[in-house]
Amino acid sequence: MFVKYMKDKFGTLERLNQEFGLDYWSNRINSWEDFPSVVGTINGSLGAEFARFQRKLVTDFLAWQVSIVNEYKRPSQFVTHNFDFEWRGYSFGVQPDVDHFAASASLDIAGVDIYHPSQDELTGTEISFGGDVTRALKGTNYFVLETQAQAFPNWTPYPGQLRLQAFSHLASGANMVSYWHWHSIHNSAETYWKGLLSHDLESNPVYEEAKTIGSDFNRLSPHLVNLQKSNRVAMLVSNESLTAMEWFPLPGRKVNYNDIVRLMYDALYKMNIGCDIVHPDSGNLDNYDLILVPALYAASDELLERLNAFVRNGGHVVYTFKSGFTNEHVKVRTTHQPCAIDEACGIRYSLFVEPKSVSFKGDPFEVGPADNTVNTWMELLTPTTAEVVASYDHPHWGAYAAITKNRHGKGTTTYVGCLPSAAVMSKVLEMTVKDAGLWGMDQDIQYPLIVKSGVNDQGKTVRYYFNYSDRTETLKYPHAEGKELLSGQAVKQGAVRELTRWGIAIIEEA
């Protein structure tokens, strides 16, 4: 099947050998009948293409299943499927083995499994990221088909956390929250992945809290269902770059593609900046003012030119290191880096090194010595037209820029040529959000208070306020007067509200 796929895609072996550099180390293929197994291949282009082919098999298989169901389902019925994410003991990042955007095309409703740390480690970040990805698949609301009830001993929620989690899913656009599972099973592999009920099948505090969630969903669904979100910031994620960076990892393999995705996403989340997720084939880039591009290592010329045009027309882009380095076949471009985006970024480089005891000169972001650090990877940037935002503090690499900003056409491009700390990345993104004119009233409210908003079926703005901490937090409500839906109380603009630990407020504007 893979050989047929390659014939259809490349036509001739001559083209394939050229595109994938198969002459190197005697990997050249001289007849389709001699096509080698990809098991143990040393060619990253061939290995990455096989991974793309495998993702296509998943897409085709799901579409085949859906086509069978569609022959029999009633008009009122729908088809969904529970997608999931890179797993690190919980849902973490972009799924490496499935192209969610392609695979969801045949579904009526996108579904997802979202699991996450709990107790003192509950931040809501995974709920938000998983929701933003899944909402993007069909461009509308989605179902949470699995999330945790009790699960493991380190996940058993503190009082109030199950409610906080449930409404957090709704705030990202979920139209359903379903728990895995109803009762804890008594044998087999998931004996201790506990459900709403424990093994005794009797009521317990988690079950009782779930009943309050069901009651509130039943009462408030007309105000909360079909929440429509309109974000001005997007993050571009790429399965191709994820796979390519697995073939050509950063030194020590300590950091992968999803670490960089989450470094940027988590910073936005804690600043209360709403974010959509887009992919290389998305045709709606112009819907946004700011696009974050983590480690776009493998990308076509066409995609990079679309991003250049986005900036020329007034948009703002933040790239990280490794972006634009290879084409879509993981073949390194032959001009100085970052190749097709060099003019938009106003920089060039040809050297990159592994940092040893490197920091940013002069602590430009005022984050303190512990966070003013460069980790794992650094590109030695030479500005052509870009402004230097930060440079390296190093006896040999100090002449080079680390982070730059460049005006290109009507917009700006920021390039982060190294792996910074979370604190530095947050400061860089704060700068670009302000440059894009997107810093608003909700950005004065910072984590552990999280704000999410959207428009309901009645055309009214609904704002969720979450306290992701174990202490009471105070906020000053900055928007138009409305009603807090859980309590039914009227809320005036400027009113000071207290959110109890792991507490929630849902305000619908009048």
PDB file of N, CA and C in Angstrom, residues 183-272:
ATOM      1  N   HIS A 183     -19.101   3.394  37.043  1.00  0.00           N
ATOM      2  CA  HIS A 183     -18.626   2.848  38.326  1.00  0.00           C
ATOM      3  C   HIS A 183     -17.281   2.168  38.146  1.00  0.00           C
ATOM      4  N   SER A 184     -16.522   2.136  39.204  1.00  0.00           N
ATOM      5  CA  SER A 184     -15.211   1.493  39.173  1.00  0.00           C
ATOM      6  C   SER A 184     -15.391   0.001  38.937  1.00  0.00           C
ATOM      7  N   ILE A 185     -14.608  -0.550  38.015  1.00  0.00           N
ATOM      8  CA  ILE A 185     -14.765  -1.965  37.678  1.00  0.00           C
ATOM      9  C   ILE A 185     -13.975  -2.830  38.665  1.00  0.00           C
ATOM     10  N   HIS A 186     -14.300  -4.110  38.703  1.00  0.00           N
ATOM     11  CA  HIS A 186     -13.832  -4.970  39.787  1.00  0.00           C
ATOM     12  C   HIS A 186     -12.726  -5.933  39.367  1.00  0.00           C
ATOM     13  N   ASN A 187     -12.305  -5.862  38.124  1.00  0.00           N
ATOM     14  CA  ASN A 187     -11.197  -6.689  37.674  1.00  0.00           C
ATOM     15  C   ASN A 187     -10.685  -6.142  36.353  1.00  0.00           C
ATOM     16  N   SER A 188      -9.615  -6.729  35.843  1.00  0.00           N
ATOM     17  CA  SER A 188      -9.033  -6.408  34.545  1.00  0.00           C
ATOM     18  C   SER A 188      -8.178  -5.137  34.604  1.00  0.00           C
ATOM     19  N   ALA A 189      -7.855  -4.602  33.425  1.00  0.00           N
ATOM     20  CA  ALA A 189      -6.758  -3.641  33.293  1.00  0.00           C
ATOM     21  C   ALA A 189      -7.018  -2.321  34.006  1.00  0.00           C
ATOM     22  N   GLU A 190      -8.274  -1.869  34.071  1.00  0.00           N
ATOM     23  CA  GLU A 190      -8.548  -0.561  34.646  1.00  0.00           C
ATOM     24  C   GLU A 190      -9.270  -0.664  35.994  1.00  0.00           C
ATOM     25  N   THR A 191      -8.910  -1.666  36.761  1.00  0.00           N
ATOM     26  CA  THR A 191      -9.531  -1.857  38.075  1.00  0.00           C
ATOM     27  C   THR A 191      -9.392  -0.608  38.935  1.00  0.00           C
ATOM     28  N   TYR A 192      -8.249   0.054  38.853  1.00  0.00           N
ATOM     29  CA  TYR A 192      -8.003   1.220  39.712  1.00  0.00           C
ATOM     30  C   TYR A 192      -8.045   2.540  38.953  1.00  0.00           C
ATOM     31  N   TRP A 193      -8.659   2.531  37.764  1.00  0.00           N
ATOM     32  CA  TRP A 193      -9.027   3.796  37.106  1.00  0.00           C
ATOM     33  C   TRP A 193     -10.489   4.034  37.500  1.00  0.00           C
ATOM     34  N   LYS A 194     -10.674   4.734  38.604  1.00  0.00           N
ATOM     35  CA  LYS A 194     -11.978   4.734  39.265  1.00  0.00           C
ATOM     36  C   LYS A 194     -12.974   5.674  38.591  1.00  0.00           C
ATOM     37  N   GLY A 195     -14.254   5.278  38.631  1.00  0.00           N
ATOM     38  CA  GLY A 195     -15.324   6.046  38.020  1.00  0.00           C
ATOM     39  C   GLY A 195     -16.011   6.970  39.004  1.00  0.00           C
ATOM     40  N   LEU A 196     -17.231   7.404  38.637  1.00  0.00           N
ATOM     41  CA  LEU A 196     -17.996   8.258  39.547  1.00  0.00           C
ATOM     42  C   LEU A 196     -18.328   7.513  40.841  1.00  0.00           C
ATOM     43  N   LEU A 197     -18.686   6.254  40.712  1.00  0.00           N
ATOM     44  CA  LEU A 197     -18.924   5.411  41.877  1.00  0.00           C
ATOM     45  C   LEU A 197     -17.675   4.594  42.174  1.00  0.00           C
ATOM     46  N   SER A 198     -17.410   4.357  43.455  1.00  0.00           N
ATOM     47  CA  SER A 198     -16.298   3.493  43.832  1.00  0.00           C
ATOM     48  C   SER A 198     -16.701   2.030  43.678  1.00  0.00           C
ATOM     49  N   HIS A 199     -15.831   1.143  44.107  1.00  0.00           N
ATOM     50  CA  HIS A 199     -16.091  -0.287  43.927  1.00  0.00           C
ATOM     51  C   HIS A 199     -17.310  -0.766  44.718  1.00  0.00           C
ATOM     52  N   ASP A 200     -17.687  -0.026  45.782  1.00  0.00           N
ATOM     53  CA  ASP A 200     -18.853  -0.435  46.570  1.00  0.00           C
ATOM     54  C   ASP A 200     -20.169  -0.029  45.923  1.00  0.00           C
ATOM     55  N   LEU A 201     -20.113   0.742  44.814  1.00  0.00           N
ATOM     56  CA  LEU A 201     -21.302   1.167  44.055  1.00  0.00           C
ATOM     57  C   LEU A 201     -22.239   2.046  44.874  1.00  0.00           C
ATOM     58  N   GLU A 202     -21.734   2.645  45.943  1.00  0.00           N
ATOM     59  CA  GLU A 202     -22.545   3.514  46.789  1.00  0.00           C
ATOM     60  C   GLU A 202     -22.184   4.974  46.540  1.00  0.00           C
ATOM     61  N   SER A 203     -23.023   5.868  47.035  1.00  0.00           N
ATOM     62  CA  SER A 203     -22.759   7.298  46.881  1.00  0.00           C
ATOM     63  C   SER A 203     -21.448   7.670  47.572  1.00  0.00           C
ATOM     64  N   ASN A 204     -20.807   8.721  47.039  1.00  0.00           N
ATOM     65  CA  ASN A 204     -19.558   9.230  47.618  1.00  0.00           C
ATOM     66  C   ASN A 204     -19.456  10.711  47.260  1.00  0.00           C
ATOM     67  N   PRO A 205     -18.502  11.461  47.822  1.00  0.00           N
ATOM     68  CA  PRO A 205     -18.444  12.903  47.546  1.00  0.00           C
ATOM     69  C   PRO A 205     -18.278  13.269  46.071  1.00  0.00           C
ATOM     70  N   VAL A 206     -17.524  12.481  45.298  1.00  0.00           N
ATOM     71  CA  VAL A 206     -17.361  12.782  43.874  1.00  0.00           C
ATOM     72  C   VAL A 206     -18.683  12.603  43.141  1.00  0.00           C
ATOM     73  N   TYR A 207     -19.382  11.512  43.443  1.00  0.00           N
ATOM     74  CA  TYR A 207     -20.690  11.264  42.827  1.00  0.00           C
ATOM     75  C   TYR A 207     -21.680  12.373  43.186  1.00  0.00           C
ATOM     76  N   GLU A 208     -21.690  12.785  44.451  1.00  0.00           N
ATOM     77  CA  GLU A 208     -22.618  13.838  44.876  1.00  0.00           C
ATOM     78  C   GLU A 208     -22.309  15.161  44.172  1.00  0.00           C
ATOM     79  N   GLU A 209     -21.022  15.451  43.958  1.00  0.00           N
ATOM     80  CA  GLU A 209     -20.658  16.674  43.234  1.00  0.00           C
ATOM     81  C   GLU A 209     -21.076  16.585  41.776  1.00  0.00           C
ATOM     82  N   ALA A 210     -20.936  15.389  41.185  1.00  0.00           N
ATOM     83  CA  ALA A 210     -21.371  15.198  39.805  1.00  0.00           C
ATOM     84  C   ALA A 210     -22.869  15.447  39.663  1.00  0.00           C
ATOM     85  N   LYS A 211     -23.646  15.097  40.692  1.00  0.00           N
ATOM     86  CA  LYS A 211     -25.085  15.360  40.643  1.00  0.00           C
ATOM     87  C   LYS A 211     -25.378  16.858  40.578  1.00  0.00           C
ATOM     88  N   THR A 212     -24.581  17.661  41.281  1.00  0.00           N
ATOM     89  CA  THR A 212     -24.793  19.117  41.212  1.00  0.00           C
ATOM     90  C   THR A 212     -24.467  19.639  39.820  1.00  0.00           C
ATOM     91  N   ILE A 213     -23.454  19.045  39.182  1.00  0.00           N
ATOM     92  CA  ILE A 213     -23.111  19.448  37.819  1.00  0.00           C
ATOM     93  C   ILE A 213     -24.265  19.129  36.882  1.00  0.00           C
ATOM     94  N   GLY A 214     -24.799  17.916  36.977  1.00  0.00           N
ATOM     95  CA  GLY A 214     -25.931  17.536  36.130  1.00  0.00           C
ATOM     96  C   GLY A 214     -27.121  18.442  36.336  1.00  0.00           C
ATOM     97  N   SER A 215     -27.387  18.785  37.597  1.00  0.00           N
ATOM     98  CA  SER A 215     -28.513  19.675  37.899  1.00  0.00           C
ATOM     99  C   SER A 215     -28.307  21.055  37.291  1.00  0.00           C
ATOM    100  N   ASP A 216     -27.077  21.595  37.418  1.00  0.00           N
ATOM    101  CA  ASP A 216     -26.801  22.926  36.856  1.00  0.00           C
ATOM    102  C   ASP A 216     -26.797  22.912  35.330  1.00  0.00           C
ATOM    103  N   PHE A 217     -26.278  21.826  34.730  1.00  0.00           N
ATOM    104  CA  PHE A 217     -26.342  21.717  33.275  1.00  0.00           C
ATOM    105  C   PHE A 217     -27.797  21.707  32.816  1.00  0.00           C
ATOM    106  N   ASN A 218     -28.630  20.961  33.519  1.00  0.00           N
ATOM    107  CA  ASN A 218     -30.044  20.862  33.149  1.00  0.00           C
ATOM    108  C   ASN A 218     -30.728  22.228  33.244  1.00  0.00           C
ATOM    109  N   ARG A 219     -30.374  22.965  34.285  1.00  0.00           N
ATOM    110  CA  ARG A 219     -31.010  24.267  34.527  1.00  0.00           C
ATOM    111  C   ARG A 219     -30.469  25.360  33.609  1.00  0.00           C
ATOM    112  N   LEU A 220     -29.191  25.326  33.298  1.00  0.00           N
ATOM    113  CA  LEU A 220     -28.553  26.452  32.618  1.00  0.00           C
ATOM    114  C   LEU A 220     -28.201  26.196  31.154  1.00  0.00           C
ATOM    115  N   SER A 221     -28.498  25.002  30.647  1.00  0.00           N
ATOM    116  CA  SER A 221     -28.113  24.695  29.261  1.00  0.00           C
ATOM    117  C   SER A 221     -28.587  25.728  28.242  1.00  0.00           C
ATOM    118  N   PRO A 222     -29.797  26.288  28.350  1.00  0.00           N
ATOM    119  CA  PRO A 222     -30.193  27.304  27.360  1.00  0.00           C
ATOM    120  C   PRO A 222     -29.240  28.494  27.303  1.00  0.00           C
ATOM    121  N   HIS A 223     -28.537  28.756  28.404  1.00  0.00           N
ATOM    122  CA  HIS A 223     -27.597  29.880  28.445  1.00  0.00           C
ATOM    123  C   HIS A 223     -26.176  29.469  28.064  1.00  0.00           C
ATOM    124  N   LEU A 224     -25.858  28.175  28.150  1.00  0.00           N
ATOM    125  CA  LEU A 224     -24.468  27.741  28.028  1.00  0.00           C
ATOM    126  C   LEU A 224     -24.169  26.897  26.800  1.00  0.00           C
ATOM    127  N   VAL A 225     -25.182  26.242  26.250  1.00  0.00           N
ATOM    128  CA  VAL A 225     -24.936  25.352  25.118  1.00  0.00           C
ATOM    129  C   VAL A 225     -24.616  26.168  23.860  1.00  0.00           C
ATOM    130  N   ASN A 226     -23.857  25.542  22.946  1.00  0.00           N
ATOM    131  CA  ASN A 226     -23.516  26.160  21.649  1.00  0.00           C
ATOM    132  C   ASN A 226     -22.761  27.475  21.791  1.00  0.00           C
ATOM    133  N   LEU A 227     -21.895  27.584  22.816  1.00  0.00           N
ATOM    134  CA  LEU A 227     -21.099  28.791  22.992  1.00  0.00           C
ATOM    135  C   LEU A 227     -20.233  29.025  21.751  1.00  0.00           C
ATOM    136  N   GLN A 228     -20.375  30.191  21.163  1.00  0.00           N
ATOM    137  CA  GLN A 228     -19.601  30.543  19.969  1.00  0.00           C
ATOM    138  C   GLN A 228     -18.444  31.450  20.372  1.00  0.00           C
ATOM    139  N   LYS A 229     -17.243  31.039  19.991  1.00  0.00           N
ATOM    140  CA  LYS A 229     -16.052  31.781  20.387  1.00  0.00           C
ATOM    141  C   LYS A 229     -15.436  32.464  19.171  1.00  0.00           C
ATOM    142  N   SER A 230     -14.922  33.657  19.376  1.00  0.00           N
ATOM    143  CA  SER A 230     -14.317  34.424  18.288  1.00  0.00           C
ATOM    144  C   SER A 230     -12.972  34.950  18.772  1.00  0.00           C
ATOM    145  N   ASN A 231     -11.907  34.242  18.453  1.00  0.00           N
ATOM    146  CA  ASN A 231     -10.568  34.611  18.910  1.00  0.00           C
ATOM    147  C   ASN A 231      -9.793  35.309  17.801  1.00  0.00           C
ATOM    148  N   ARG A 232      -8.910  36.212  18.207  1.00  0.00           N
ATOM    149  CA  ARG A 232      -8.085  36.945  17.255  1.00  0.00           C
ATOM    150  C   ARG A 232      -6.653  36.408  17.200  1.00  0.00           C
ATOM    151  N   VAL A 233      -6.382  35.384  18.011  1.00  0.00           N
ATOM    152  CA  VAL A 233      -5.063  34.763  18.050  1.00  0.00           C
ATOM    153  C   VAL A 233      -5.208  33.295  17.667  1.00  0.00           C
ATOM    154  N   ALA A 234      -4.263  32.792  16.891  1.00  0.00           N
ATOM    155  CA  ALA A 234      -4.254  31.375  16.512  1.00  0.00           C
ATOM    156  C   ALA A 234      -2.851  30.819  16.674  1.00  0.00           C
ATOM    157  N   MET A 235      -2.794  29.513  16.875  1.00  0.00           N
ATOM    158  CA  MET A 235      -1.517  28.805  16.868  1.00  0.00           C
ATOM    159  C   MET A 235      -1.537  27.800  15.734  1.00  0.00           C
ATOM    160  N   LEU A 236      -0.494  27.809  14.912  1.00  0.00           N
ATOM    161  CA  LEU A 236      -0.395  26.887  13.785  1.00  0.00           C
ATOM    162  C   LEU A 236       0.383  25.654  14.245  1.00  0.00           C
ATOM    163  N   VAL A 237      -0.271  24.491  14.196  1.00  0.00           N
ATOM    164  CA  VAL A 237       0.403  23.245  14.573  1.00  0.00           C
ATOM    165  C   VAL A 237       0.525  22.351  13.344  1.00  0.00           C
ATOM    166  N   SER A 238       1.553  21.484  13.363  1.00  0.00           N
ATOM    167  CA  SER A 238       1.893  20.718  12.168  1.00  0.00           C
ATOM    168  C   SER A 238       2.326  19.318  12.548  1.00  0.00           C
ATOM    169  N   ASN A 239       1.551  18.319  12.107  1.00  0.00           N
ATOM    170  CA  ASN A 239       1.972  16.930  12.284  1.00  0.00           C
ATOM    171  C   ASN A 239       3.290  16.650  11.573  1.00  0.00           C
ATOM    172  N   GLU A 240       3.480  17.293  10.414  1.00  0.00           N
ATOM    173  CA  GLU A 240       4.689  17.057   9.637  1.00  0.00           C
ATOM    174  C   GLU A 240       5.930  17.538  10.399  1.00  0.00           C
ATOM    175  N   SER A 241       5.818  18.708  11.036  1.00  0.00           N
ATOM    176  CA  SER A 241       6.952  19.210  11.816  1.00  0.00           C
ATOM    177  C   SER A 241       7.189  18.351  13.044  1.00  0.00           C
ATOM    178  N   LEU A 242       6.114  17.894  13.657  1.00  0.00           N
ATOM    179  CA  LEU A 242       6.249  17.010  14.822  1.00  0.00           C
ATOM    180  C   LEU A 242       7.046  15.759  14.446  1.00  0.00           C
ATOM    181  N   THR A 243       6.647  15.100  13.352  1.00  0.00           N
ATOM    182  CA  THR A 243       7.329  13.888  12.917  1.00  0.00           C
ATOM    183  C   THR A 243       8.773  14.172  12.519  1.00  0.00           C
ATOM    184  N   ALA A 244       8.989  15.254  11.789  1.00  0.00           N
ATOM    185  CA  ALA A 244      10.346  15.577  11.322  1.00  0.00           C
ATOM    186  C   ALA A 244      11.280  15.830  12.491  1.00  0.00           C
ATOM    187  N   MET A 245      10.776  16.462  13.536  1.00  0.00           N
ATOM    188  CA  MET A 245      11.628  16.732  14.690  1.00  0.00           C
ATOM    189  C   MET A 245      11.877  15.479  15.524  1.00  0.00           C
ATOM    190  N   GLU A 246      11.045  14.462  15.362  1.00  0.00           N
ATOM    191  CA  GLU A 246      11.371  13.183  15.980  1.00  0.00           C
ATOM    192  C   GLU A 246      12.554  12.526  15.258  1.00  0.00           C
ATOM    193  N   TRP A 247      12.656  12.763  13.946  1.00  0.00           N
ATOM    194  CA  TRP A 247      13.781  12.234  13.177  1.00  0.00           C
ATOM    195  C   TRP A 247      15.053  13.039  13.422  1.00  0.00           C
ATOM    196  N   PHE A 248      14.903  14.326  13.622  1.00  0.00           N
ATOM    197  CA  PHE A 248      16.059  15.198  13.831  1.00  0.00           C
ATOM    198  C   PHE A 248      15.838  15.995  15.119  1.00  0.00           C
ATOM    199  N   PRO A 249      15.991  15.339  16.266  1.00  0.00           N
ATOM    200  CA  PRO A 249      15.619  15.964  17.540  1.00  0.00           C
ATOM    201  C   PRO A 249      16.644  16.991  18.007  1.00  0.00           C
ATOM    202  N   LEU A 250      16.232  17.806  18.958  1.00  0.00           N
ATOM    203  CA  LEU A 250      17.149  18.726  19.613  1.00  0.00           C
ATOM    204  C   LEU A 250      18.151  17.932  20.453  1.00  0.00           C
ATOM    205  N   PRO A 251      19.277  18.519  20.792  1.00  0.00           N
ATOM    206  CA  PRO A 251      20.310  17.784  21.538  1.00  0.00           C
ATOM    207  C   PRO A 251      19.760  17.137  22.812  1.00  0.00           C
ATOM    208  N   GLY A 252      20.121  15.892  23.000  1.00  0.00           N
ATOM    209  CA  GLY A 252      19.725  15.196  24.213  1.00  0.00           C
ATOM    210  C   GLY A 252      18.299  14.701  24.227  1.00  0.00           C
ATOM    211  N   ARG A 253      17.520  15.026  23.178  1.00  0.00           N
ATOM    212  CA  ARG A 253      16.117  14.607  23.086  1.00  0.00           C
ATOM    213  C   ARG A 253      15.298  14.992  24.331  1.00  0.00           C
ATOM    214  N   LYS A 254      15.705  16.050  25.002  1.00  0.00           N
ATOM    215  CA  LYS A 254      14.999  16.458  26.210  1.00  0.00           C
ATOM    216  C   LYS A 254      13.732  17.259  25.890  1.00  0.00           C
ATOM    217  N   VAL A 255      13.714  17.864  24.706  1.00  0.00           N
ATOM    218  CA  VAL A 255      12.610  18.736  24.317  1.00  0.00           C
ATOM    219  C   VAL A 255      12.115  18.294  22.955  1.00  0.00           C
ATOM    220  N   ASN A 256      10.797  18.091  22.818  1.00  0.00           N
ATOM    221  CA  ASN A 256      10.262  17.736  21.507  1.00  0.00           C
ATOM    222  C   ASN A 256       9.291  18.814  21.033  1.00  0.00           C
ATOM    223  N   TYR A 257       8.671  18.552  19.897  1.00  0.00           N
ATOM    224  CA  TYR A 257       7.794  19.542  19.271  1.00  0.00           C
ATOM    225  C   TYR A 257       6.691  19.996  20.220  1.00  0.00           C
ATOM    226  N   ASN A 258       6.048  19.048  20.894  1.00  0.00           N
ATOM    227  CA  ASN A 258       4.932  19.422  21.758  1.00  0.00           C
ATOM    228  C   ASN A 258       5.358  20.240  22.966  1.00  0.00           C
ATOM    229  N   ASP A 259       6.599  20.082  23.417  1.00  0.00           N
ATOM    230  CA  ASP A 259       7.092  20.945  24.491  1.00  0.00           C
ATOM    231  C   ASP A 259       7.081  22.404  24.043  1.00  0.00           C
ATOM    232  N   ILE A 260       7.433  22.645  22.785  1.00  0.00           N
ATOM    233  CA  ILE A 260       7.481  24.013  22.273  1.00  0.00           C
ATOM    234  C   ILE A 260       6.054  24.542  22.064  1.00  0.00           C
ATOM    235  N   VAL A 261       5.170  23.674  21.546  1.00  0.00           N
ATOM    236  CA  VAL A 261       3.755  24.048  21.414  1.00  0.00           C
ATOM    237  C   VAL A 261       3.200  24.483  22.763  1.00  0.00           C
ATOM    238  N   ARG A 262       3.413  23.662  23.771  1.00  0.00           N
ATOM    239  CA  ARG A 262       2.841  23.961  25.080  1.00  0.00           C
ATOM    240  C   ARG A 262       3.542  25.142  25.765  1.00  0.00           C
ATOM    241  N   LEU A 263       4.820  25.358  25.485  1.00  0.00           N
ATOM    242  CA  LEU A 263       5.500  26.525  26.045  1.00  0.00           C
ATOM    243  C   LEU A 263       4.794  27.802  25.612  1.00  0.00           C
ATOM    244  N   MET A 264       4.412  27.881  24.343  1.00  0.00           N
ATOM    245  CA  MET A 264       3.721  29.069  23.833  1.00  0.00           C
ATOM    246  C   MET A 264       2.261  29.086  24.271  1.00  0.00           C
ATOM    247  N   TYR A 265       1.586  27.934  24.135  1.00  0.00           N
ATOM    248  CA  TYR A 265       0.158  27.900  24.469  1.00  0.00           C
ATOM    249  C   TYR A 265      -0.074  28.210  25.945  1.00  0.00           C
ATOM    250  N   ASP A 266       0.725  27.628  26.823  1.00  0.00           N
ATOM    251  CA  ASP A 266       0.520  27.819  28.256  1.00  0.00           C
ATOM    252  C   ASP A 266       0.694  29.280  28.649  1.00  0.00           C
ATOM    253  N   ALA A 267       1.618  29.971  27.984  1.00  0.00           N
ATOM    254  CA  ALA A 267       1.814  31.393  28.275  1.00  0.00           C
ATOM    255  C   ALA A 267       0.570  32.195  27.905  1.00  0.00           C
ATOM    256  N   LEU A 268      -0.018  31.916  26.750  1.00  0.00           N
ATOM    257  CA  LEU A 268      -1.261  32.594  26.356  1.00  0.00           C
ATOM    258  C   LEU A 268      -2.378  32.300  27.334  1.00  0.00           C
ATOM    259  N   TYR A 269      -2.507  31.034  27.702  1.00  0.00           N
ATOM    260  CA  TYR A 269      -3.576  30.611  28.614  1.00  0.00           C
ATOM    261  C   TYR A 269      -3.514  31.394  29.917  1.00  0.00           C
ATOM    262  N   LYS A 270      -2.319  31.527  30.482  1.00  0.00           N
ATOM    263  CA  LYS A 270      -2.189  32.200  31.772  1.00  0.00           C
ATOM    264  C   LYS A 270      -2.382  33.707  31.657  1.00  0.00           C
ATOM    265  N   MET A 271      -2.281  34.249  30.437  1.00  0.00           N
ATOM    266  CA  MET A 271      -2.575  35.670  30.210  1.00  0.00           C
ATOM    267  C   MET A 271      -4.039  35.907  29.846  1.00  0.00           C
ATOM    268  N   ASN A 272      -4.821  34.817  29.793  1.00  0.00           N
ATOM    269  CA  ASN A 272      -6.233  34.907  29.411  1.00  0.00           C
ATOM    270  C   ASN A 272      -6.423  35.435  27.992  1.00  0.00           C
TER     271      ASN A 272
END
